[in-house]
Amino acid sequence: AQSVTQPDIHITVSEGASLELRCNYSYGATPYLFWYVQSPGQGLQLLLKYFSGDTLVQGIKGFEAEFKRSQSSFNLRKPSVHWSDAAEYFCAVGGYSSASKIIFGSGTRLSIRP
Amino acid sequence: NAGVTQTPKFRVLKTGQSMTLLCAQDMNHEYMYWYRQDPGMGLRLIHYSVGEGTTAKGEVPDGYNVSRLKKQNFLLGLESAAPSQTSVYFCASVVAPPKGGELFFGEGSRLTVL
């Protein structure tokens, strides 16, 4: 079955520190993967996506993610967080079949310590 | 340049009442999705459509019905609303998966069932 697990419900990091948000997926074929961010009271904004090719993907706002097929993971990273990065982050997985659906994880809430 | 538009943005219902949420997209996307967002549970897929005249069940379809009579519109119906359906509902559309592309989201519809 298609699924996404974000094991960390809430993470707090200090401003300027590095960040890694975990995402593990289950999908029986080649997946395509997304990270979205949602600021309080706002809609969802795409940070980055992986479809094929280079497994290290660069996104907006200085974020990157690495697709590791052997670990079924697509972790999001940022070398130095800013207070404005405080938000909720969602990982999502879809597939290339014509019947594919896109499934989201339960999200990780990121807080920034001044 | 509207993108994905959801109506209404807010609605309060009494238990047992019915209503329809409308999602309209002007990007000629094949795929459309309805999600609900609840605290701590991320976005859960209710129903989706891979093209005009087609619909399919997602993760949490019970209590909802959908229709896709026109390519640009995807309707979500609640025949007999229950308090458990209090949520924020998001519609999204995407170019067919084999072509890649990101989900474009509407701004959300906040539904309260009393």
Short mmCIF file of C-alpha atoms in Angstrom, two decimals:
data_model
loop_
_atom_site.label_atom_id
_atom_site.label_comp_id
_atom_site.label_asym_id
_atom_site.label_seq_id
_atom_site.Cartn_x
_atom_site.Cartn_y
_atom_site.Cartn_z
CA ALA A 1 0.00 0.00 0.00
CA GLN A 2 1.12 3.55 -0.67
CA SER A 3 2.02 5.47 2.48
CA VAL A 4 4.23 8.17 3.94
CA THR A 5 5.66 8.31 7.44
CA GLN A 6 7.04 11.43 9.05
CA PRO A 7 8.29 10.13 12.40
CA ASP A 8 8.90 13.51 14.01
CA ILE A 9 5.73 15.31 15.06
CA HIS A 10 7.49 18.43 16.38
CA ILE A 11 11.08 19.60 16.13
CA THR A 12 12.70 22.66 17.70
CA VAL A 13 16.02 23.96 16.43
CA SER A 14 18.00 27.09 17.16
CA GLU A 15 18.19 29.81 14.56
CA GLY A 16 21.28 29.26 12.44
CA ALA A 17 21.44 25.55 13.22
CA SER A 18 21.11 22.84 10.59
CA LEU A 19 17.87 20.97 10.03
CA GLU A 20 16.89 17.53 8.83
CA LEU A 21 13.27 16.41 8.60
CA ARG A 22 12.68 12.72 8.02
CA CYS A 23 10.35 11.15 5.49
CA ASN A 24 9.94 7.45 4.75
CA TYR A 25 7.62 6.21 2.04
CA SER A 26 6.12 2.94 0.92
CA TYR A 27 5.37 2.50 -2.75
CA GLY A 28 5.64 -0.58 -4.95
CA ALA A 29 7.19 1.10 -7.96
CA THR A 30 9.25 4.15 -8.80
CA PRO A 31 7.84 7.01 -6.75
CA TYR A 32 7.81 10.68 -7.24
CA LEU A 33 8.17 12.70 -4.08
CA PHE A 34 7.41 16.16 -2.79
CA TRP A 35 8.01 18.38 0.19
CA TYR A 36 5.45 21.09 0.93
CA VAL A 37 5.46 23.78 3.61
CA GLN A 38 2.48 25.37 5.29
CA SER A 39 2.84 28.50 7.39
CA PRO A 40 0.20 29.13 10.07
CA GLY A 41 -3.15 29.92 8.53
CA GLN A 42 -1.74 29.64 5.03
CA GLY A 43 -2.00 27.28 2.11
CA LEU A 44 0.61 24.80 0.94
CA GLN A 45 3.70 25.81 -0.94
CA LEU A 46 5.92 23.43 -2.86
CA LEU A 47 9.50 23.37 -1.58
CA LEU A 48 10.90 20.77 -3.96
CA LYS A 49 10.10 17.62 -5.90
CA TYR A 50 11.87 14.52 -7.12
CA PHE A 51 10.79 12.76 -10.31
CA SER A 52 13.91 11.18 -11.71
CA GLY A 53 17.59 11.75 -12.27
CA ASP A 54 19.85 13.29 -9.68
CA THR A 55 18.86 12.01 -6.26
CA LEU A 56 19.86 15.27 -4.55
CA VAL A 57 17.20 17.85 -5.27
CA GLN A 58 17.47 21.57 -4.65
CA GLY A 59 14.43 23.59 -3.74
CA ILE A 60 13.36 27.06 -2.77
CA LYS A 61 14.39 28.91 0.39
CA GLY A 62 17.69 27.01 0.60
CA PHE A 63 16.15 23.58 1.15
CA GLU A 64 17.38 20.35 -0.37
CA ALA A 65 16.30 16.72 -0.16
CA GLU A 66 17.95 13.43 -0.99
CA PHE A 67 16.13 10.44 -2.43
CA LYS A 68 17.54 7.15 -1.11
CA ARG A 69 15.81 4.24 -2.76
CA SER A 70 17.53 1.62 -0.60
CA GLN A 71 16.18 3.30 2.55
CA SER A 72 12.83 4.40 1.07
CA SER A 73 13.60 7.85 2.37
CA PHE A 74 13.37 11.43 1.15
CA ASN A 75 14.74 13.57 3.97
CA LEU A 76 14.62 17.36 3.84
CA ARG A 77 17.63 19.40 4.90
CA LYS A 78 18.69 22.98 5.36
CA PRO A 79 22.17 24.01 6.51
CA SER A 80 21.08 27.06 8.50
CA VAL A 81 17.49 27.77 9.53
CA HIS A 82 15.90 31.18 9.84
CA TRP A 83 13.07 32.22 12.15
CA SER A 84 10.83 32.47 9.09
CA ASP A 85 11.23 28.73 8.50
CA ALA A 86 8.91 27.99 11.44
CA ALA A 87 6.00 26.15 9.81
CA GLU A 88 4.58 22.71 9.20
CA TYR A 89 6.28 20.52 6.64
CA PHE A 90 4.64 17.74 4.67
CA CYS A 91 6.19 14.97 2.61
CA ALA A 92 4.11 13.39 -0.15
CA VAL A 93 4.46 10.42 -2.52
CA GLY A 94 2.87 9.67 -5.85
CA GLY A 95 3.50 7.25 -8.68
CA TYR A 96 3.74 7.15 -12.43
CA SER A 97 0.80 4.88 -13.14
CA SER A 98 -2.31 6.41 -14.64
CA ALA A 99 -4.29 5.45 -11.54
CA SER A 100 -1.86 7.10 -9.17
CA LYS A 101 -2.91 9.06 -6.15
CA ILE A 102 -0.77 11.43 -4.10
CA ILE A 103 -0.54 10.63 -0.40
CA PHE A 104 0.76 12.95 2.32
CA GLY A 105 2.45 12.27 5.61
CA SER A 106 1.09 13.59 8.90
CA GLY A 107 3.53 16.49 8.93
CA THR A 108 6.35 17.80 11.10
CA ARG A 109 5.93 21.07 12.94
CA LEU A 110 9.13 23.08 13.05
CA SER A 111 9.75 25.65 15.79
CA ILE A 112 12.76 27.96 15.81
CA ARG A 113 14.49 28.87 19.05
CA PRO A 114 15.86 32.46 18.98
CA ASN B 1 -4.62 33.47 -13.67
CA ALA B 2 -6.88 32.07 -10.94
CA GLY B 3 -5.31 28.60 -10.58
CA VAL B 4 -7.45 26.51 -8.21
CA THR B 5 -10.50 28.14 -6.68
CA GLN B 6 -12.61 26.66 -3.90
CA THR B 7 -16.07 27.80 -2.86
CA PRO B 8 -17.25 28.42 -0.25
CA LYS B 9 -14.30 29.42 1.94
CA PHE B 10 -16.24 29.00 5.19
CA ARG B 11 -19.41 27.15 6.09
CA VAL B 12 -21.19 26.14 9.25
CA LEU B 13 -23.61 23.23 9.06
CA LYS B 14 -25.89 21.46 11.48
CA THR B 15 -25.63 17.71 11.84
CA GLY B 16 -27.58 16.01 9.09
CA GLN B 17 -27.50 18.89 6.63
CA SER B 18 -26.02 18.48 3.18
CA MET B 19 -23.69 20.67 1.19
CA THR B 20 -21.38 20.73 -1.81
CA LEU B 21 -17.89 22.14 -2.09
CA LEU B 22 -16.85 23.29 -5.53
CA CYS B 23 -13.32 23.19 -6.86
CA ALA B 24 -12.54 24.86 -10.16
CA GLN B 25 -9.20 24.91 -11.98
CA ASP B 26 -8.24 26.78 -15.11
CA MET B 27 -4.96 25.03 -15.89
CA ASN B 28 -6.42 22.18 -17.98
CA HIS B 29 -5.11 19.66 -15.46
CA GLU B 30 -6.19 16.04 -15.78
CA TYR B 31 -5.99 15.02 -12.14
CA MET B 32 -7.89 16.57 -9.25
CA TYR B 33 -7.91 15.67 -5.57
CA TRP B 34 -9.88 16.43 -2.42
CA TYR B 35 -8.04 16.32 0.90
CA ARG B 36 -9.06 17.07 4.44
CA GLN B 37 -6.65 18.50 6.98
CA ASP B 38 -7.01 17.86 10.68
CA PRO B 39 -4.50 18.73 13.45
CA GLY B 40 -1.82 16.09 13.80
CA MET B 41 -3.09 14.05 10.88
CA GLY B 42 -1.70 15.90 7.90
CA LEU B 43 -3.65 15.87 4.66
CA ARG B 44 -5.74 12.79 4.05
CA LEU B 45 -7.00 11.99 0.58
CA ILE B 46 -10.79 11.72 0.36
CA HIS B 47 -11.45 11.14 -3.33
CA TYR B 48 -9.65 11.89 -6.54
CA SER B 49 -10.21 11.97 -10.28
CA VAL B 50 -7.85 11.07 -13.10
CA GLY B 51 -9.96 12.71 -15.78
CA GLU B 52 -13.38 14.00 -16.74
CA GLY B 53 -16.10 11.54 -15.82
CA THR B 54 -13.87 9.46 -13.51
CA THR B 55 -13.61 9.32 -9.72
CA ALA B 56 -11.82 7.04 -7.27
CA LYS B 57 -11.71 6.56 -3.51
CA GLY B 58 -8.84 7.81 -1.44
CA GLU B 59 -7.88 7.08 2.15
CA VAL B 60 -10.99 8.40 3.91
CA PRO B 61 -13.93 8.33 1.45
CA ASP B 62 -16.78 7.41 3.79
CA GLY B 63 -19.47 10.06 4.14
CA TYR B 64 -18.42 11.91 0.99
CA ASN B 65 -19.36 11.75 -2.66
CA VAL B 66 -17.73 13.42 -5.65
CA SER B 67 -18.40 14.19 -9.28
CA ARG B 68 -16.28 15.34 -12.19
CA LEU B 69 -18.74 16.14 -14.96
CA LYS B 70 -16.48 18.79 -16.46
CA LYS B 71 -12.71 18.62 -16.64
CA GLN B 72 -12.27 21.90 -14.84
CA ASN B 73 -14.61 21.19 -11.92
CA PHE B 74 -14.48 18.66 -9.07
CA LEU B 75 -17.35 18.68 -6.60
CA LEU B 76 -17.25 17.23 -3.08
CA GLY B 77 -20.58 16.48 -1.46
CA LEU B 78 -21.61 15.72 2.08
CA GLU B 79 -25.06 14.13 2.06
CA SER B 80 -25.59 14.09 5.83
CA ALA B 81 -22.95 16.08 7.67
CA ALA B 82 -21.50 14.79 10.95
CA PRO B 83 -19.36 16.60 13.55
CA SER B 84 -16.47 14.30 12.58
CA GLN B 85 -16.45 16.04 9.20
CA THR B 86 -15.45 19.35 10.78
CA SER B 87 -12.19 20.06 9.00
CA VAL B 88 -10.36 22.18 6.49
CA TYR B 89 -10.81 20.85 2.98
CA PHE B 90 -8.25 21.39 0.26
CA CYS B 91 -8.66 20.79 -3.43
CA ALA B 92 -5.63 20.27 -5.66
CA SER B 93 -4.94 19.62 -9.31
CA VAL B 94 -1.95 18.32 -11.25
CA VAL B 95 -0.88 17.46 -14.75
CA ALA B 96 -1.09 13.68 -15.25
CA PRO B 97 1.68 11.94 -13.26
CA PRO B 98 3.61 10.54 -16.22
CA LYS B 99 4.17 14.14 -17.24
CA GLY B 100 5.36 15.12 -13.82
CA GLY B 101 4.37 18.38 -12.20
CA GLU B 102 3.43 19.64 -8.80
CA LEU B 103 0.10 19.79 -7.03
CA PHE B 104 -1.56 23.17 -7.17
CA PHE B 105 -3.76 23.78 -4.15
CA GLY B 106 -6.78 25.90 -3.51
CA GLU B 107 -6.88 28.15 -0.47
CA GLY B 108 -8.97 25.73 1.55
CA SER B 109 -12.56 25.58 2.79
CA ARG B 110 -13.18 25.55 6.52
CA LEU B 111 -16.24 23.51 7.42
CA THR B 112 -17.75 23.33 10.89
CA VAL B 113 -20.49 20.82 11.67
CA LEU B 114 -22.41 21.51 14.86
#
